[in-house]
mmCIF file of C-alpha atoms and ligand atoms in Angstrom:
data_model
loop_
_atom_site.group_PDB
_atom_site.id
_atom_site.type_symbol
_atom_site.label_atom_id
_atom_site.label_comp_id
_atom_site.label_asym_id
_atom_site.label_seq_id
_atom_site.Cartn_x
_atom_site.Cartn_y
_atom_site.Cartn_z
ATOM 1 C CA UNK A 155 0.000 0.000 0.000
ATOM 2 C CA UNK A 156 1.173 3.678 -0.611
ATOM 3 C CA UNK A 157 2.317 5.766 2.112
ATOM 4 C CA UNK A 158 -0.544 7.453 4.417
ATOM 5 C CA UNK A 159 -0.086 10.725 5.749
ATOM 6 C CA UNK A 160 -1.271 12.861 8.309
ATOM 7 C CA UNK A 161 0.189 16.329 7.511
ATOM 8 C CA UNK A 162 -0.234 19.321 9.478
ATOM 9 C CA UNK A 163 -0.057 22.970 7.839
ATOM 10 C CA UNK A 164 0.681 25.153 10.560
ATOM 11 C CA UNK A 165 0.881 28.196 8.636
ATOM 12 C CA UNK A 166 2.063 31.556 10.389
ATOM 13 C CA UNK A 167 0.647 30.560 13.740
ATOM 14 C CA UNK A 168 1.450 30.044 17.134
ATOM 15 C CA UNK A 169 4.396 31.544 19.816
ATOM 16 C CA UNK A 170 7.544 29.225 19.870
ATOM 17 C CA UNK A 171 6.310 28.259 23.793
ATOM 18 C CA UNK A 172 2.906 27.181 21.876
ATOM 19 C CA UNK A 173 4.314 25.211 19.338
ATOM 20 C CA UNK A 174 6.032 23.154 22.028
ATOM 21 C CA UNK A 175 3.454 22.770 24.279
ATOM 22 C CA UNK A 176 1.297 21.424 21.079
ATOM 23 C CA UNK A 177 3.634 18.627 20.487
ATOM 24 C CA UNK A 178 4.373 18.107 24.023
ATOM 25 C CA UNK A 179 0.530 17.368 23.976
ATOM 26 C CA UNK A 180 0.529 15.224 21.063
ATOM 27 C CA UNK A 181 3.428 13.067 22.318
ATOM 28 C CA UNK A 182 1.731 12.405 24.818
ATOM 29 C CA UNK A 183 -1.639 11.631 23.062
ATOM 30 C CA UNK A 184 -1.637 7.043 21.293
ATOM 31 C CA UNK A 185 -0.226 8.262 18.408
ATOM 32 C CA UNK A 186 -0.586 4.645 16.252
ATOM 33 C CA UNK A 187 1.691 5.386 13.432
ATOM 34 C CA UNK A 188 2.237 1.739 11.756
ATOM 35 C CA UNK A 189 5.045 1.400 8.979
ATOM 36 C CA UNK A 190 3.305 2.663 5.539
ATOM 37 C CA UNK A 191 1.667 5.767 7.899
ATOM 38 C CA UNK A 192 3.265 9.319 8.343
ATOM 39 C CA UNK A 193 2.649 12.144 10.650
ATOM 40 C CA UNK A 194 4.465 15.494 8.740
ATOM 41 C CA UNK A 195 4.486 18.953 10.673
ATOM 42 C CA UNK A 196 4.333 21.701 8.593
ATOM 43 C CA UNK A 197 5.874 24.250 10.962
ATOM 44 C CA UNK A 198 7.135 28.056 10.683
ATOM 45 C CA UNK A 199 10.743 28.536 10.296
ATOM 46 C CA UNK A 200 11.887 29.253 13.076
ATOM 47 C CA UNK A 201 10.101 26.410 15.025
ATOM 48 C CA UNK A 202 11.954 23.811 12.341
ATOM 49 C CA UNK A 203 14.638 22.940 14.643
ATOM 50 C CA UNK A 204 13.002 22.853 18.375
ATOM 51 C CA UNK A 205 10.022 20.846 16.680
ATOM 52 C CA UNK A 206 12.863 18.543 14.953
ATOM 53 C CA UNK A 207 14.503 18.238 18.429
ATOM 54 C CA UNK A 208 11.024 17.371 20.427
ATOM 55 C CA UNK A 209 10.102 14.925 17.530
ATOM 56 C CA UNK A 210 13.619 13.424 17.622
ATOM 57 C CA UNK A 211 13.327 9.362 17.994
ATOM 58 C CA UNK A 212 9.516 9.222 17.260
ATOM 59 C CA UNK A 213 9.352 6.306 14.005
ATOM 60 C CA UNK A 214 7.413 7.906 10.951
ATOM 61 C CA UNK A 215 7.351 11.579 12.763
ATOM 62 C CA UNK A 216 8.918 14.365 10.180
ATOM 63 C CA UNK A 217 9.038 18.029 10.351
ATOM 64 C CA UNK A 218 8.383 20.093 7.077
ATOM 65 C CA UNK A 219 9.085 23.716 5.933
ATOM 66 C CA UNK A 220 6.150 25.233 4.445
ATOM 67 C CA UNK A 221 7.539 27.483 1.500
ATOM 68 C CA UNK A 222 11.325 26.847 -0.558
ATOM 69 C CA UNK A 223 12.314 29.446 -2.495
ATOM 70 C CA UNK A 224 12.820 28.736 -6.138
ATOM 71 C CA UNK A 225 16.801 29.386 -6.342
ATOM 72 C CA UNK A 226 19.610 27.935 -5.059
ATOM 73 C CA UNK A 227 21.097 30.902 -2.950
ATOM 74 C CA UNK A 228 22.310 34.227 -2.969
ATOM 75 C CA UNK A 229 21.071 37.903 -2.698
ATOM 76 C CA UNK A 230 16.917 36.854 -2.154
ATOM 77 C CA UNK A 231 16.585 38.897 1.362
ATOM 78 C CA UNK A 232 13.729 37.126 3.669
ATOM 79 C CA UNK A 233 13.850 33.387 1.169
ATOM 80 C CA UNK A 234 15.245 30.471 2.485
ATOM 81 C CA UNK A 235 16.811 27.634 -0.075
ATOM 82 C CA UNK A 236 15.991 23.985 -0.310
ATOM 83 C CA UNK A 237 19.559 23.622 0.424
ATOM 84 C CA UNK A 238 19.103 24.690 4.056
ATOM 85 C CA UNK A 239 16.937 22.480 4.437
ATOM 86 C CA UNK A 240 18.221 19.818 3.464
ATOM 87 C CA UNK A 241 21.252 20.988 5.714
ATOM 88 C CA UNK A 242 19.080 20.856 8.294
ATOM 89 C CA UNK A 243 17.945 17.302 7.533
ATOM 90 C CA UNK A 244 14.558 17.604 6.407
ATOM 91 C CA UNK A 245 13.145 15.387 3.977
ATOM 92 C CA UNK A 246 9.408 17.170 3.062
ATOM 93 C CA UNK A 247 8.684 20.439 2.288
ATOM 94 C CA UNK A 248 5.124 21.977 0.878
ATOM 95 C CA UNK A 249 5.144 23.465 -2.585
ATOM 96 C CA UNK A 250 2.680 25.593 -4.163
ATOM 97 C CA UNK A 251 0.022 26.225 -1.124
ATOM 98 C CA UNK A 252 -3.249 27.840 -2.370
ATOM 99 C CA UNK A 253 -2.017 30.493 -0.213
ATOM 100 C CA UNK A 254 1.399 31.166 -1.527
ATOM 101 C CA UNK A 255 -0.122 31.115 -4.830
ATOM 102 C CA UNK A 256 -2.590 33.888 -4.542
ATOM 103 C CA UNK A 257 -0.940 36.143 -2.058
ATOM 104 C CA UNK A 258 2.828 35.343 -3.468
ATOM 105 C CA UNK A 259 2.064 35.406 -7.106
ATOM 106 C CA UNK A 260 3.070 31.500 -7.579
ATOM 107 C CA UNK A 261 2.492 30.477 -10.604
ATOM 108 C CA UNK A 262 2.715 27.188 -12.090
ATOM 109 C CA UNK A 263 6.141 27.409 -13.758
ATOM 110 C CA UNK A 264 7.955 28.716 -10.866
ATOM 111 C CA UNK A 265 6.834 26.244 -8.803
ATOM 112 C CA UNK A 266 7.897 23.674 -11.582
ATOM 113 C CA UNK A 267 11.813 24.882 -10.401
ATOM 114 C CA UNK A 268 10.662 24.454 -6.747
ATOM 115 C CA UNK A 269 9.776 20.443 -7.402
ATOM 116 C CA UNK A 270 12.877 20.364 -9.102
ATOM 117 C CA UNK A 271 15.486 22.323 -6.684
ATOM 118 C CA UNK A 272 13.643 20.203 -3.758
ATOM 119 C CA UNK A 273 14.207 17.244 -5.197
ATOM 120 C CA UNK A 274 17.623 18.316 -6.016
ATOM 121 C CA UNK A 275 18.456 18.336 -2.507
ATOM 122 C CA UNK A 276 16.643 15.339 -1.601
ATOM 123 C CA UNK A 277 13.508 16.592 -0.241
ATOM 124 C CA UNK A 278 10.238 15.349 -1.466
ATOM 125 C CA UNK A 279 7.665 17.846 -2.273
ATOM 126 C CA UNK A 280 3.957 17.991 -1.194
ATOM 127 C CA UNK A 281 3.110 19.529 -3.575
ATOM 128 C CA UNK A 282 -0.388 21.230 -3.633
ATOM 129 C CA UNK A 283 -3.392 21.744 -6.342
ATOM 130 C CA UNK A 284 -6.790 22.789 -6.486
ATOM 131 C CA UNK A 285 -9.339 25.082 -7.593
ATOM 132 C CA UNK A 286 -10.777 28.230 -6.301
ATOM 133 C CA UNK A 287 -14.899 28.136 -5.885
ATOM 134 C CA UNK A 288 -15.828 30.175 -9.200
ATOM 135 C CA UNK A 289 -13.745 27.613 -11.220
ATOM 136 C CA UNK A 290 -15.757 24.891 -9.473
ATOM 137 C CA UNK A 291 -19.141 26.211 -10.086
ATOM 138 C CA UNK A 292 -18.412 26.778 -13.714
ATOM 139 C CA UNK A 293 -17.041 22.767 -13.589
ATOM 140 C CA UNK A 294 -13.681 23.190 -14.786
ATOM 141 C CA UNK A 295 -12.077 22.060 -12.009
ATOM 142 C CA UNK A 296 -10.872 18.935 -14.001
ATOM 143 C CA UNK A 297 -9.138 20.722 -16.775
ATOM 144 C CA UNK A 298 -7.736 23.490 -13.445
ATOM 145 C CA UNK A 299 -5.529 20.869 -11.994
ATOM 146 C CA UNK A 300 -5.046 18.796 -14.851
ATOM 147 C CA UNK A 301 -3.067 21.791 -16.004
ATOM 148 C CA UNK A 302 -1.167 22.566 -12.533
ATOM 149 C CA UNK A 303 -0.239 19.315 -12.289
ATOM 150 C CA UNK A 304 0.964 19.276 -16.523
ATOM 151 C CA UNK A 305 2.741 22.354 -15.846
ATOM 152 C CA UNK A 306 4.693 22.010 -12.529
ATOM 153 C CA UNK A 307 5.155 17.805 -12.399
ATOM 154 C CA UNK A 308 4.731 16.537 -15.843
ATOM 155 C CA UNK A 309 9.125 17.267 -16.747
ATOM 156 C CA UNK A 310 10.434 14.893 -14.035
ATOM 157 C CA UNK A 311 10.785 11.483 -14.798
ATOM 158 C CA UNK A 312 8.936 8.506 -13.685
ATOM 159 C CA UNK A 313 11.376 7.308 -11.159
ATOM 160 C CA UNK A 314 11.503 11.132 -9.677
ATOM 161 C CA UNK A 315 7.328 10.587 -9.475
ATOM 162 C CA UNK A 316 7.014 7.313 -8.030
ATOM 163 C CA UNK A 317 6.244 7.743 -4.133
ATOM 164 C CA UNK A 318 5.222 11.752 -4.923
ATOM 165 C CA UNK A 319 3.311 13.079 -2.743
ATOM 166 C CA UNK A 320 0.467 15.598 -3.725
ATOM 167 C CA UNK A 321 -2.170 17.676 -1.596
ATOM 168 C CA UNK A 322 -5.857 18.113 -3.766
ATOM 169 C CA UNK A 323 -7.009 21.225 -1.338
ATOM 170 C CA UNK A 324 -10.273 22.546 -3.266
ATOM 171 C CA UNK A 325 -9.246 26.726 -2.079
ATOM 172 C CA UNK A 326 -12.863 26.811 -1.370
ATOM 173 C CA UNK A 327 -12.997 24.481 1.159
ATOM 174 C CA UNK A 328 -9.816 25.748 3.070
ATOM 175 C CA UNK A 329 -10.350 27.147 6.869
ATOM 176 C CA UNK A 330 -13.816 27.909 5.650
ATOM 177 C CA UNK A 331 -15.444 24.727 7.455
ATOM 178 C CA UNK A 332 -16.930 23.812 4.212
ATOM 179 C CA UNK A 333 -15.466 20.442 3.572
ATOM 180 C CA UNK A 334 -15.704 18.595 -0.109
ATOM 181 C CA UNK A 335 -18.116 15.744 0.283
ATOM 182 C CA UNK A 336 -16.043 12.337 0.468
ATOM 183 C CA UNK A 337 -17.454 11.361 -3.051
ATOM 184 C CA UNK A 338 -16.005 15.113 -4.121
ATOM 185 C CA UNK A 339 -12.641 14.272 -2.718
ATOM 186 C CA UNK A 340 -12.935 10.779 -4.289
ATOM 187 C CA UNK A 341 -14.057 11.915 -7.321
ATOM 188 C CA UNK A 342 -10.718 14.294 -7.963
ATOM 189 C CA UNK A 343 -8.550 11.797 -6.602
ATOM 190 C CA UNK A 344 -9.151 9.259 -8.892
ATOM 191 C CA UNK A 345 -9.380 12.113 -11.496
ATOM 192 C CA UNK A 346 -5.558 13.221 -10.146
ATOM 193 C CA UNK A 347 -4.610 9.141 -10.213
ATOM 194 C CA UNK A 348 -5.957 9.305 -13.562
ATOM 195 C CA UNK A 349 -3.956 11.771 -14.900
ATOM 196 C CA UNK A 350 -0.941 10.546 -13.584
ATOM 197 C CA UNK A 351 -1.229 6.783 -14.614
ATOM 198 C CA UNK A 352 -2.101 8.947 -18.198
ATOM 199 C CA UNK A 353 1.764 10.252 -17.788
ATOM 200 C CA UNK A 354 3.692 7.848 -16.017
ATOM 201 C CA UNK A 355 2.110 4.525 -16.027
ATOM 202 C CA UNK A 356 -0.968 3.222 -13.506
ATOM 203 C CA UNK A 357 1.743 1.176 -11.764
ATOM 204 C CA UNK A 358 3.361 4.395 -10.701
ATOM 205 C CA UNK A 359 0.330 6.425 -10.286
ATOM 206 C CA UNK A 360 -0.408 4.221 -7.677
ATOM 207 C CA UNK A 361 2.551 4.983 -5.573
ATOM 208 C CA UNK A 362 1.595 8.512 -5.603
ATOM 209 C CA UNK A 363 -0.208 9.516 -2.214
ATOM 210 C CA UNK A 364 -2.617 12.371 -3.088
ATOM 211 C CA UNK A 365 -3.571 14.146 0.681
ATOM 212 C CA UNK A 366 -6.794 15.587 0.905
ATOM 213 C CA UNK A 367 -7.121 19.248 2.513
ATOM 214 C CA UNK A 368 -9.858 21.341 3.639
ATOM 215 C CA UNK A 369 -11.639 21.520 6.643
ATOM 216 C CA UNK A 370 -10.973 18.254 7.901
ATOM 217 C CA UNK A 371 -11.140 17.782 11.329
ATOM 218 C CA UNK A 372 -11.213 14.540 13.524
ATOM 219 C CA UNK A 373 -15.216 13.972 13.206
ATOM 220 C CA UNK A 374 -14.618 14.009 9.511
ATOM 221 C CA UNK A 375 -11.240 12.434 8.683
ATOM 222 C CA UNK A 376 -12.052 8.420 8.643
ATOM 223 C CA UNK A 377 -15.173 9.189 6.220
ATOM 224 C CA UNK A 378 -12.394 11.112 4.447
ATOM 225 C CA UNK A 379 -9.820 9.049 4.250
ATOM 226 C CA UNK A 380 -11.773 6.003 3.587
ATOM 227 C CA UNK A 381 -12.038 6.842 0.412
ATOM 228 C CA UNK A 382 -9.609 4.753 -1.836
ATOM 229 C CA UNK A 383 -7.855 7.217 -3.590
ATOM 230 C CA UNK A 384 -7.336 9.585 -0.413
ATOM 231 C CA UNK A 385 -4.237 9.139 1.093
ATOM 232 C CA UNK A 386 -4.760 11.285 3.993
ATOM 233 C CA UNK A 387 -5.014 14.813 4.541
ATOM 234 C CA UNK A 388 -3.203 18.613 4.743
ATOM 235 C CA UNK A 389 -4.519 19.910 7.824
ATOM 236 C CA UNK A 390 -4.789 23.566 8.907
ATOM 237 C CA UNK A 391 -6.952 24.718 11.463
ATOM 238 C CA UNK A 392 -7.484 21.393 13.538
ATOM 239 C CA UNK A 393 -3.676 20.429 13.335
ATOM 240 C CA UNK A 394 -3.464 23.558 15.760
ATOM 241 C CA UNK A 395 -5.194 21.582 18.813
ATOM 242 C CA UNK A 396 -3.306 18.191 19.700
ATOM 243 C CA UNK A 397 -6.568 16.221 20.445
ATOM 244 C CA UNK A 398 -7.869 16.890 16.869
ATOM 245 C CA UNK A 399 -4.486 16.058 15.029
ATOM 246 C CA UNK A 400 -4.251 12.884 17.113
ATOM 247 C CA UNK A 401 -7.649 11.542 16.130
ATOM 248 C CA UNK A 402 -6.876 12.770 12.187
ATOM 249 C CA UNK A 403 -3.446 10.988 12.801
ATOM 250 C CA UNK A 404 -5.485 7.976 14.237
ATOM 251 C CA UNK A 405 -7.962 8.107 11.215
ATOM 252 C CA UNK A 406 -5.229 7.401 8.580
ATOM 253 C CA UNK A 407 -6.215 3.692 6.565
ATOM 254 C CA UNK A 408 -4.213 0.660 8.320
HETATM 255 C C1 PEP B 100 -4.540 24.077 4.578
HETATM 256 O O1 PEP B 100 -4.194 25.202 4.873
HETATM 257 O O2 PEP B 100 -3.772 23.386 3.913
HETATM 258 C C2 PEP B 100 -5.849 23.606 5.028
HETATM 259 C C3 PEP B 100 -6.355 22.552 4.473
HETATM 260 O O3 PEP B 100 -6.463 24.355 6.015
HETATM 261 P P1 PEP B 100 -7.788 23.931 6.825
HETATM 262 O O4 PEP B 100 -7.590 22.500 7.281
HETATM 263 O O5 PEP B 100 -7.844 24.884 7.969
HETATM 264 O O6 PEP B 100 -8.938 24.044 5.897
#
């Protein structure tokens, strides 16, 4: 079976004393993490390394960055490379957030050079898609990530693509508490399976995990990620209180 994975988006929240206290609480939560399952914190910068430290030891636990910049190093005041990271010994990072697309201007070919200076340094992207609400009530959302996924994945090779991991977060349903039905989730999943096995080969497409994200919380999350072709989620909002990323962690498929 493909990998499962709980992964938590932190985004720009919390004190340093609050992140800590948050894992402190989810350490000491069950956290049933069998082999083919992964819990991923997306954390802020700074909090990298005393999240890394807390999680040190803890089998299938892995701290993220949430942004790379798109070049290798030099004069870009305020970016941090994939290099660092990877000299910090990460092995995630997020790529292409709904978020960093609309309010940083990401488009779809410069996130195309993050895959590829991430994977350069040996971190795997999540790497995110999905529509906004006006391109899903005019039902183009098919055709919307088709082309995101064409234009940022389709250049690596099928070896770079087996194991990928990609987030389907419908922009509508992000820290609104409107959550995609599990047959809407389903339904792009396979279409984002689809699309790959087009590419690459169904063999490989079916390494691929594809997260779902928005709005999933722990009441929702086993309906969720029952679905066959969702490989667990991107969590914002409830990955902020330990109880509800425990029970999202604990609703991954055995
Ligand atoms: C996200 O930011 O990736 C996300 C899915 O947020 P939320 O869970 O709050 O909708």
């Amino acid at each position: 079976m493909r990998k499962q994975i709980a992964a938590a988006n932190w985004k720009m929240n919390l004190s340093l004393l609050q992140a800590e206290e948050l894992v402190k609480a989810l350490l000491e939560t069950d956290l049933l993490l069998n082999e083919k399952q992964l819990a991923i914190f997306g954390v802020p910068f700074p909090y990298i390394l005393p999240v890394k430290q807390l999680l040190n030891g803890k089998k299938n636990v892995f701290v993220t960055a949430q942004n790379c910049s798109a070049n290798k190093n030099g004069a870009y005041t305020g970016e941090t490379s994939a290099e660092m990271l990877e000299s910090i010994g990460l092995k995630y990072v997020i790529i292409g957030h709904s978020e960093r697309r609309e309010y940083h201007h990401e488009n779809n070919a410069e996130l195309a050079q993050k895959v590829n200076i991430a994977m350069d340094h040996h971190l795997q992207p999540i790497f995110c898609c999905g529509e906004s609400l006006p391109i899903r009530e005019a039902g183009t959302q098919n055709s919307y990530v088709e082309i995101q996924l064409k234009e940022s994945l389709f250049h690596l090779s099928a070896d770079q693509i087996r194991n990928f991991i990609i987030a389907y977060e419908p922009i509508w349903a992000i820290g609104t508490g409107k959550t995609a039905s599990s047959e809407q989730a389903q339904e792009m999943h396979a279409f984002i399976r689809s699309v790959m096995a087009a590419q690459y080969g169904q063999e490989i497409a079916d390494t691929i995990s594809i997260l779902y994200g928005g709005s999933v919380k722990g009441a929702n999350a086993v309906e969720i990620f029952g679905q066959p072709d969702v490989d667990g989620g991107l969590v914002g909002g409830a990955s902020l209180v330990a109880t509800e990323f425990a029970a999202i962690i604990n609703s991954l498929k055995k």
